[in-house]
Every structure is written in structure tokens, then in C-alpha cells.
mmCIF file with all atom_site columns, C-alpha atoms in Angstrom:
data_model
loop_
_atom_site.group_PDB
_atom_site.id
_atom_site.type_symbol
_atom_site.label_atom_id
_atom_site.label_alt_id
_atom_site.label_comp_id
_atom_site.label_asym_id
_atom_site.label_entity_id
_atom_site.label_seq_id
_atom_site.pdbx_PDB_ins_code
_atom_site.Cartn_x
_atom_site.Cartn_y
_atom_site.Cartn_z
_atom_site.occupancy
_atom_site.B_iso_or_equiv
_atom_site.pdbx_formal_charge
_atom_site.auth_seq_id
_atom_site.auth_comp_id
_atom_site.auth_asym_id
_atom_site.auth_atom_id
_atom_site.pdbx_PDB_model_num
ATOM 1   C CA . UNK A 1 1   ? 91.263  113.753 111.832 1.00 49.00 ? 1   UNK A CA 1
ATOM 2   C CA . UNK A 1 2   ? 92.331  110.139 111.597 1.00 53.00 ? 2   UNK A CA 1
ATOM 3   C CA . UNK A 1 3   ? 92.001  108.009 108.529 1.00 67.00 ? 3   UNK A CA 1
ATOM 4   C CA . UNK A 1 4   ? 90.804  104.442 108.667 1.00 78.00 ? 4   UNK A CA 1
ATOM 5   C CA . UNK A 1 5   ? 93.516  101.805 108.644 1.00 90.00 ? 5   UNK A CA 1
ATOM 6   C CA . UNK A 1 6   ? 93.752  99.932  105.361 1.00 96.00 ? 6   UNK A CA 1
ATOM 7   C CA . UNK A 1 7   ? 94.923  96.407  104.675 1.00 97.00 ? 7   UNK A CA 1
ATOM 8   C CA . UNK A 1 8   ? 96.965  94.962  101.821 1.00 98.00 ? 8   UNK A CA 1
ATOM 9   C CA . UNK A 1 9   ? 98.377  91.742  100.434 1.00 97.00 ? 9   UNK A CA 1
ATOM 10  C CA . UNK A 1 10  ? 101.903 91.840  99.000  1.00 97.00 ? 10  UNK A CA 1
ATOM 11  C CA . UNK A 1 11  ? 103.281 88.871  97.118  1.00 96.00 ? 11  UNK A CA 1
ATOM 12  C CA . UNK A 1 12  ? 106.915 87.885  97.150  1.00 95.00 ? 12  UNK A CA 1
ATOM 13  C CA . UNK A 1 13  ? 108.783 84.859  95.921  1.00 95.00 ? 13  UNK A CA 1
ATOM 14  C CA . UNK A 1 14  ? 110.452 83.428  99.026  1.00 95.00 ? 14  UNK A CA 1
ATOM 15  C CA . UNK A 1 15  ? 113.581 82.533  97.011  1.00 95.00 ? 15  UNK A CA 1
ATOM 16  C CA . UNK A 1 16  ? 113.981 86.252  96.223  1.00 93.00 ? 16  UNK A CA 1
ATOM 17  C CA . UNK A 1 17  ? 112.689 87.812  99.483  1.00 96.00 ? 17  UNK A CA 1
ATOM 18  C CA . UNK A 1 18  ? 110.807 85.950  102.220 1.00 96.00 ? 18  UNK A CA 1
ATOM 19  C CA . UNK A 1 19  ? 109.189 86.788  105.514 1.00 98.00 ? 19  UNK A CA 1
ATOM 20  C CA . UNK A 1 20  ? 112.384 85.493  107.128 1.00 97.00 ? 20  UNK A CA 1
ATOM 21  C CA . UNK A 1 21  ? 114.389 88.028  105.093 1.00 98.00 ? 21  UNK A CA 1
ATOM 22  C CA . UNK A 1 22  ? 112.025 90.816  106.184 1.00 98.00 ? 22  UNK A CA 1
ATOM 23  C CA . UNK A 1 23  ? 112.392 89.737  109.824 1.00 98.00 ? 23  UNK A CA 1
ATOM 24  C CA . UNK A 1 24  ? 116.198 89.804  109.464 1.00 98.00 ? 24  UNK A CA 1
ATOM 25  C CA . UNK A 1 25  ? 116.356 93.307  107.970 1.00 98.00 ? 25  UNK A CA 1
ATOM 26  C CA . UNK A 1 26  ? 113.354 94.729  109.872 1.00 98.00 ? 26  UNK A CA 1
ATOM 27  C CA . UNK A 1 27  ? 112.346 97.219  107.181 1.00 98.00 ? 27  UNK A CA 1
ATOM 28  C CA . UNK A 1 28  ? 112.720 96.926  103.401 1.00 97.00 ? 28  UNK A CA 1
ATOM 29  C CA . UNK A 1 29  ? 111.800 99.020  100.312 1.00 97.00 ? 29  UNK A CA 1
ATOM 30  C CA . UNK A 1 30  ? 109.243 96.952  98.347  1.00 96.00 ? 30  UNK A CA 1
ATOM 31  C CA . UNK A 1 31  ? 110.915 97.516  95.000  1.00 94.00 ? 31  UNK A CA 1
ATOM 32  C CA . UNK A 1 32  ? 110.548 95.954  91.557  1.00 91.00 ? 32  UNK A CA 1
ATOM 33  C CA . UNK A 1 33  ? 106.761 96.212  91.192  1.00 94.00 ? 33  UNK A CA 1
ATOM 34  C CA . UNK A 1 34  ? 106.129 96.728  87.473  1.00 94.00 ? 34  UNK A CA 1
ATOM 35  C CA . UNK A 1 35  ? 102.367 96.563  87.193  1.00 94.00 ? 35  UNK A CA 1
ATOM 36  C CA . UNK A 1 36  ? 100.543 99.865  86.963  1.00 95.00 ? 36  UNK A CA 1
ATOM 37  C CA . UNK A 1 37  ? 97.558  98.831  89.104  1.00 94.00 ? 37  UNK A CA 1
ATOM 38  C CA . UNK A 1 38  ? 99.837  97.484  91.844  1.00 95.00 ? 38  UNK A CA 1
ATOM 39  C CA . UNK A 1 39  ? 101.945 100.647 91.593  1.00 96.00 ? 39  UNK A CA 1
ATOM 40  C CA . UNK A 1 40  ? 98.844  102.779 91.965  1.00 97.00 ? 40  UNK A CA 1
ATOM 41  C CA . UNK A 1 41  ? 97.820  100.867 95.090  1.00 97.00 ? 41  UNK A CA 1
ATOM 42  C CA . UNK A 1 42  ? 101.219 101.625 96.652  1.00 97.00 ? 42  UNK A CA 1
ATOM 43  C CA . UNK A 1 43  ? 101.461 105.220 95.367  1.00 97.00 ? 43  UNK A CA 1
ATOM 44  C CA . UNK A 1 44  ? 97.884  106.347 95.906  1.00 97.00 ? 44  UNK A CA 1
ATOM 45  C CA . UNK A 1 45  ? 96.356  104.024 98.454  1.00 96.00 ? 45  UNK A CA 1
ATOM 46  C CA . UNK A 1 46  ? 98.902  102.931 101.043 1.00 97.00 ? 46  UNK A CA 1
ATOM 47  C CA . UNK A 1 47  ? 99.470  104.981 104.182 1.00 97.00 ? 47  UNK A CA 1
ATOM 48  C CA . UNK A 1 48  ? 101.988 104.621 106.982 1.00 97.00 ? 48  UNK A CA 1
ATOM 49  C CA . UNK A 1 49  ? 100.562 102.194 109.546 1.00 97.00 ? 49  UNK A CA 1
ATOM 50  C CA . UNK A 1 50  ? 98.465  100.166 107.111 1.00 98.00 ? 50  UNK A CA 1
ATOM 51  C CA . UNK A 1 51  ? 98.530  96.400  107.655 1.00 98.00 ? 51  UNK A CA 1
ATOM 52  C CA . UNK A 1 52  ? 100.211 94.092  105.157 1.00 98.00 ? 52  UNK A CA 1
ATOM 53  C CA . UNK A 1 53  ? 99.961  90.341  104.701 1.00 98.00 ? 53  UNK A CA 1
ATOM 54  C CA . UNK A 1 54  ? 103.102 88.870  103.142 1.00 98.00 ? 54  UNK A CA 1
ATOM 55  C CA . UNK A 1 55  ? 102.173 86.152  100.677 1.00 97.00 ? 55  UNK A CA 1
ATOM 56  C CA . UNK A 1 56  ? 104.759 83.699  99.387  1.00 97.00 ? 56  UNK A CA 1
ATOM 57  C CA . UNK A 1 57  ? 104.163 82.919  95.725  1.00 95.00 ? 57  UNK A CA 1
ATOM 58  C CA . UNK A 1 58  ? 105.817 80.781  93.063  1.00 92.00 ? 58  UNK A CA 1
ATOM 59  C CA . UNK A 1 59  ? 106.945 78.190  95.569  1.00 94.00 ? 59  UNK A CA 1
ATOM 60  C CA . UNK A 1 60  ? 106.080 74.624  96.549  1.00 95.00 ? 60  UNK A CA 1
ATOM 61  C CA . UNK A 1 61  ? 103.353 75.708  98.994  1.00 95.00 ? 61  UNK A CA 1
ATOM 62  C CA . UNK A 1 62  ? 102.156 79.275  98.270  1.00 96.00 ? 62  UNK A CA 1
ATOM 63  C CA . UNK A 1 63  ? 100.427 81.041  101.116 1.00 97.00 ? 63  UNK A CA 1
ATOM 64  C CA . UNK A 1 64  ? 100.310 83.832  103.678 1.00 98.00 ? 64  UNK A CA 1
ATOM 65  C CA . UNK A 1 65  ? 103.515 83.713  105.740 1.00 98.00 ? 65  UNK A CA 1
ATOM 66  C CA . UNK A 1 66  ? 103.452 86.817  107.926 1.00 98.00 ? 66  UNK A CA 1
ATOM 67  C CA . UNK A 1 67  ? 102.405 90.344  108.737 1.00 98.00 ? 67  UNK A CA 1
ATOM 68  C CA . UNK A 1 68  ? 104.057 93.670  108.143 1.00 98.00 ? 68  UNK A CA 1
ATOM 69  C CA . UNK A 1 69  ? 103.244 97.361  108.298 1.00 98.00 ? 69  UNK A CA 1
ATOM 70  C CA . UNK A 1 70  ? 103.563 100.092 105.689 1.00 98.00 ? 70  UNK A CA 1
ATOM 71  C CA . UNK A 1 71  ? 106.475 102.095 107.086 1.00 98.00 ? 71  UNK A CA 1
ATOM 72  C CA . UNK A 1 72  ? 106.769 104.994 104.622 1.00 98.00 ? 72  UNK A CA 1
ATOM 73  C CA . UNK A 1 73  ? 104.807 107.050 102.175 1.00 97.00 ? 73  UNK A CA 1
ATOM 74  C CA . UNK A 1 74  ? 105.336 106.086 98.519  1.00 98.00 ? 74  UNK A CA 1
ATOM 75  C CA . UNK A 1 75  ? 108.477 107.337 96.809  1.00 98.00 ? 75  UNK A CA 1
ATOM 76  C CA . UNK A 1 76  ? 110.185 106.608 93.469  1.00 98.00 ? 76  UNK A CA 1
ATOM 77  C CA . UNK A 1 77  ? 111.702 103.149 93.068  1.00 97.00 ? 77  UNK A CA 1
ATOM 78  C CA . UNK A 1 78  ? 115.401 103.823 92.358  1.00 96.00 ? 78  UNK A CA 1
ATOM 79  C CA . UNK A 1 79  ? 115.809 100.502 90.496  1.00 96.00 ? 79  UNK A CA 1
ATOM 80  C CA . UNK A 1 80  ? 113.943 102.036 87.548  1.00 97.00 ? 80  UNK A CA 1
ATOM 81  C CA . UNK A 1 81  ? 116.858 104.426 86.917  1.00 97.00 ? 81  UNK A CA 1
ATOM 82  C CA . UNK A 1 82  ? 119.653 101.831 87.174  1.00 95.00 ? 82  UNK A CA 1
ATOM 83  C CA . UNK A 1 83  ? 120.587 100.330 83.764  1.00 95.00 ? 83  UNK A CA 1
ATOM 84  C CA . UNK A 1 84  ? 122.177 97.346  85.559  1.00 96.00 ? 84  UNK A CA 1
ATOM 85  C CA . UNK A 1 85  ? 118.973 96.513  87.439  1.00 94.00 ? 85  UNK A CA 1
ATOM 86  C CA . UNK A 1 86  ? 116.581 93.818  86.322  1.00 93.00 ? 86  UNK A CA 1
ATOM 87  C CA . UNK A 1 87  ? 113.887 96.424  87.045  1.00 95.00 ? 87  UNK A CA 1
ATOM 88  C CA . UNK A 1 88  ? 115.387 99.211  84.920  1.00 96.00 ? 88  UNK A CA 1
ATOM 89  C CA . UNK A 1 89  ? 112.876 101.246 82.910  1.00 96.00 ? 89  UNK A CA 1
ATOM 90  C CA . UNK A 1 90  ? 114.506 103.317 80.146  1.00 96.00 ? 90  UNK A CA 1
ATOM 91  C CA . UNK A 1 91  ? 111.418 105.516 79.868  1.00 96.00 ? 91  UNK A CA 1
ATOM 92  C CA . UNK A 1 92  ? 111.634 106.588 83.523  1.00 96.00 ? 92  UNK A CA 1
ATOM 93  C CA . UNK A 1 93  ? 113.620 109.632 84.628  1.00 95.00 ? 93  UNK A CA 1
ATOM 94  C CA . UNK A 1 94  ? 114.209 111.137 88.071  1.00 94.00 ? 94  UNK A CA 1
ATOM 95  C CA . UNK A 1 95  ? 112.072 114.103 86.925  1.00 96.00 ? 95  UNK A CA 1
ATOM 96  C CA . UNK A 1 96  ? 109.232 111.838 85.744  1.00 96.00 ? 96  UNK A CA 1
ATOM 97  C CA . UNK A 1 97  ? 109.447 108.529 87.615  1.00 97.00 ? 97  UNK A CA 1
ATOM 98  C CA . UNK A 1 98  ? 107.045 105.796 86.559  1.00 97.00 ? 98  UNK A CA 1
ATOM 99  C CA . UNK A 1 99  ? 107.455 103.343 89.429  1.00 98.00 ? 99  UNK A CA 1
ATOM 100 C CA . UNK A 1 100 ? 106.925 103.895 93.162  1.00 98.00 ? 100 UNK A CA 1
ATOM 101 C CA . UNK A 1 101 ? 107.397 101.821 96.290  1.00 97.00 ? 101 UNK A CA 1
ATOM 102 C CA . UNK A 1 102 ? 106.792 101.910 100.025 1.00 98.00 ? 102 UNK A CA 1
ATOM 103 C CA . UNK A 1 103 ? 108.957 100.669 102.845 1.00 98.00 ? 103 UNK A CA 1
ATOM 104 C CA . UNK A 1 104 ? 107.532 97.634  104.641 1.00 98.00 ? 104 UNK A CA 1
ATOM 105 C CA . UNK A 1 105 ? 108.337 96.839  108.281 1.00 98.00 ? 105 UNK A CA 1
ATOM 106 C CA . UNK A 1 106 ? 108.264 93.342  109.740 1.00 98.00 ? 106 UNK A CA 1
ATOM 107 C CA . UNK A 1 107 ? 105.532 92.727  112.306 1.00 98.00 ? 107 UNK A CA 1
ATOM 108 C CA . UNK A 1 108 ? 105.487 88.974  112.834 1.00 98.00 ? 108 UNK A CA 1
ATOM 109 C CA . UNK A 1 109 ? 105.535 85.553  111.187 1.00 98.00 ? 109 UNK A CA 1
ATOM 110 C CA . UNK A 1 110 ? 102.261 83.706  111.326 1.00 98.00 ? 110 UNK A CA 1
ATOM 111 C CA . UNK A 1 111 ? 102.074 80.697  113.647 1.00 97.00 ? 111 UNK A CA 1
ATOM 112 C CA . UNK A 1 112 ? 101.839 78.657  110.454 1.00 97.00 ? 112 UNK A CA 1
ATOM 113 C CA . UNK A 1 113 ? 101.760 79.319  106.722 1.00 97.00 ? 113 UNK A CA 1
ATOM 114 C CA . UNK A 1 114 ? 98.163  79.639  105.540 1.00 98.00 ? 114 UNK A CA 1
ATOM 115 C CA . UNK A 1 115 ? 98.290  77.788  102.223 1.00 97.00 ? 115 UNK A CA 1
ATOM 116 C CA . UNK A 1 116 ? 96.485  78.998  99.113  1.00 95.00 ? 116 UNK A CA 1
ATOM 117 C CA . UNK A 1 117 ? 94.575  75.690  98.914  1.00 95.00 ? 117 UNK A CA 1
ATOM 118 C CA . UNK A 1 118 ? 93.077  76.410  102.341 1.00 97.00 ? 118 UNK A CA 1
ATOM 119 C CA . UNK A 1 119 ? 92.346  80.012  101.424 1.00 96.00 ? 119 UNK A CA 1
ATOM 120 C CA . UNK A 1 120 ? 90.456  78.823  98.336  1.00 94.00 ? 120 UNK A CA 1
ATOM 121 C CA . UNK A 1 121 ? 88.100  76.883  100.611 1.00 95.00 ? 121 UNK A CA 1
ATOM 122 C CA . UNK A 1 122 ? 86.834  80.267  101.806 1.00 95.00 ? 122 UNK A CA 1
ATOM 123 C CA . UNK A 1 123 ? 86.301  81.851  98.378  1.00 93.00 ? 123 UNK A CA 1
ATOM 124 C CA . UNK A 1 124 ? 82.625  82.562  98.968  1.00 93.00 ? 124 UNK A CA 1
ATOM 125 C CA . UNK A 1 125 ? 83.292  84.226  102.326 1.00 94.00 ? 125 UNK A CA 1
ATOM 126 C CA . UNK A 1 126 ? 86.187  86.281  100.921 1.00 94.00 ? 126 UNK A CA 1
ATOM 127 C CA . UNK A 1 127 ? 84.036  87.571  98.088  1.00 91.00 ? 127 UNK A CA 1
ATOM 128 C CA . UNK A 1 128 ? 84.046  87.440  94.340  1.00 82.00 ? 128 UNK A CA 1
ATOM 129 C CA . UNK A 1 129 ? 86.636  90.185  93.880  1.00 81.00 ? 129 UNK A CA 1
ATOM 130 C CA . UNK A 1 130 ? 89.288  88.823  96.232  1.00 90.00 ? 130 UNK A CA 1
ATOM 131 C CA . UNK A 1 131 ? 92.451  88.806  94.078  1.00 89.00 ? 131 UNK A CA 1
ATOM 132 C CA . UNK A 1 132 ? 94.012  85.601  95.460  1.00 89.00 ? 132 UNK A CA 1
ATOM 133 C CA . UNK A 1 133 ? 90.985  83.501  94.537  1.00 88.00 ? 133 UNK A CA 1
ATOM 134 C CA . UNK A 1 134 ? 89.894  85.400  91.423  1.00 84.00 ? 134 UNK A CA 1
ATOM 135 C CA . UNK A 1 135 ? 90.534  83.628  88.128  1.00 81.00 ? 135 UNK A CA 1
ATOM 136 C CA . UNK A 1 136 ? 93.401  85.137  86.143  1.00 77.00 ? 136 UNK A CA 1
ATOM 137 C CA . UNK A 1 137 ? 94.484  87.651  88.781  1.00 75.00 ? 137 UNK A CA 1
ATOM 138 C CA . UNK A 1 138 ? 98.257  88.140  88.911  1.00 79.00 ? 138 UNK A CA 1
ATOM 139 C CA . UNK A 1 139 ? 98.540  91.317  90.959  1.00 86.00 ? 139 UNK A CA 1
ATOM 140 C CA . UNK A 1 140 ? 101.494 91.419  93.366  1.00 93.00 ? 140 UNK A CA 1
ATOM 141 C CA . UNK A 1 141 ? 99.937  94.120  95.547  1.00 95.00 ? 141 UNK A CA 1
ATOM 142 C CA . UNK A 1 142 ? 96.223  94.483  96.212  1.00 95.00 ? 142 UNK A CA 1
ATOM 143 C CA . UNK A 1 143 ? 93.787  95.682  98.885  1.00 96.00 ? 143 UNK A CA 1
ATOM 144 C CA . UNK A 1 144 ? 92.228  93.427  101.504 1.00 96.00 ? 144 UNK A CA 1
ATOM 145 C CA . UNK A 1 145 ? 89.070  94.503  103.285 1.00 95.00 ? 145 UNK A CA 1
ATOM 146 C CA . UNK A 1 146 ? 88.932  94.526  107.091 1.00 95.00 ? 146 UNK A CA 1
ATOM 147 C CA . UNK A 1 147 ? 86.511  91.564  106.954 1.00 94.00 ? 147 UNK A CA 1
ATOM 148 C CA . UNK A 1 148 ? 88.832  89.609  104.631 1.00 96.00 ? 148 UNK A CA 1
ATOM 149 C CA . UNK A 1 149 ? 91.813  90.428  106.890 1.00 97.00 ? 149 UNK A CA 1
ATOM 150 C CA . UNK A 1 150 ? 89.961  89.163  109.950 1.00 97.00 ? 150 UNK A CA 1
ATOM 151 C CA . UNK A 1 151 ? 88.812  85.981  108.186 1.00 96.00 ? 151 UNK A CA 1
ATOM 152 C CA . UNK A 1 152 ? 92.312  85.187  106.873 1.00 97.00 ? 152 UNK A CA 1
ATOM 153 C CA . UNK A 1 153 ? 93.904  85.716  110.294 1.00 97.00 ? 153 UNK A CA 1
ATOM 154 C CA . UNK A 1 154 ? 91.284  83.461  111.852 1.00 97.00 ? 154 UNK A CA 1
ATOM 155 C CA . UNK A 1 155 ? 92.750  80.605  109.756 1.00 97.00 ? 155 UNK A CA 1
ATOM 156 C CA . UNK A 1 156 ? 96.073  80.956  111.535 1.00 95.00 ? 156 UNK A CA 1
#
């Protein structure tokens, strides 16, 4: 029995970790997510082989920069246990981890960055619940429907 491929958007600040960084290292643990809904998407929803759009945020021109693939099942984010880490969580223990991550593998850079301003021009087509165009949405990881994925890639 095969499960349907799912699609995701994962935001990253390019000063911290960009699509170029992912290309250089090939595969990277997507650590540091500290939002329960985003964690749940990674822990409960993502499967190996799912498609990922890498979105550059908090930069001069935010937008979709490249594609990746979910390369591992979810596992505990080790930064939560490290008191020296910016992502340390004193309430987390190895026996009862609170934060999970997946490994993400580089697929390709887009031919061009698809800027947020251009994406917003397609708000109606993307649908009311699309997190990038929804008012007040700050999720760093969220699902993308197959139709949204296709539309966004057509902008490339």
C-alpha cells in the first residue's frame, strides 16, 4: 500500500540557513522549530519522500528559493537538551522530548526566487487558508496542497 505524497513549506532565514547552505551540505536536520503546530506537522504529518518548498523569510526579498525532500522520519531535536543551545528547553528530557525534527535533503534551487509579493497576487487561487498569504500566520512549517504546489511551481 502506498501513501499519497504530501507537500510542505519550510521557512528559513537565509542568514541562518539558506537553500545554498542546504545544497552545500546535501541533507540537514531541520532543528530549532519551537511552535507546537509546526512540530506536529513534522512529527505527525511528514513522511520520507514528501516534497518541501524552502522559503526564505526575514530578508530583503522573502520568497520560495528551492525544493527539498523529507529525508527521515521525525525524531527528537537534540538542541532541546543542550543548555548551551539557543533552542534549549529545560522542560524537555530524553525520556519525554517535546520537540521533533526531520532531515531535509536538497533537491534543487528554483530558476529564480518566487517573491512573496508575487505569491500574494495569487491569494484567491491559493485559497483562504494558505499560510503564506493568511493574515497573522507565522508558522515556519505548514502543509501545501498538491494544487498549491503546482501553482507555485508554475510561477518559476
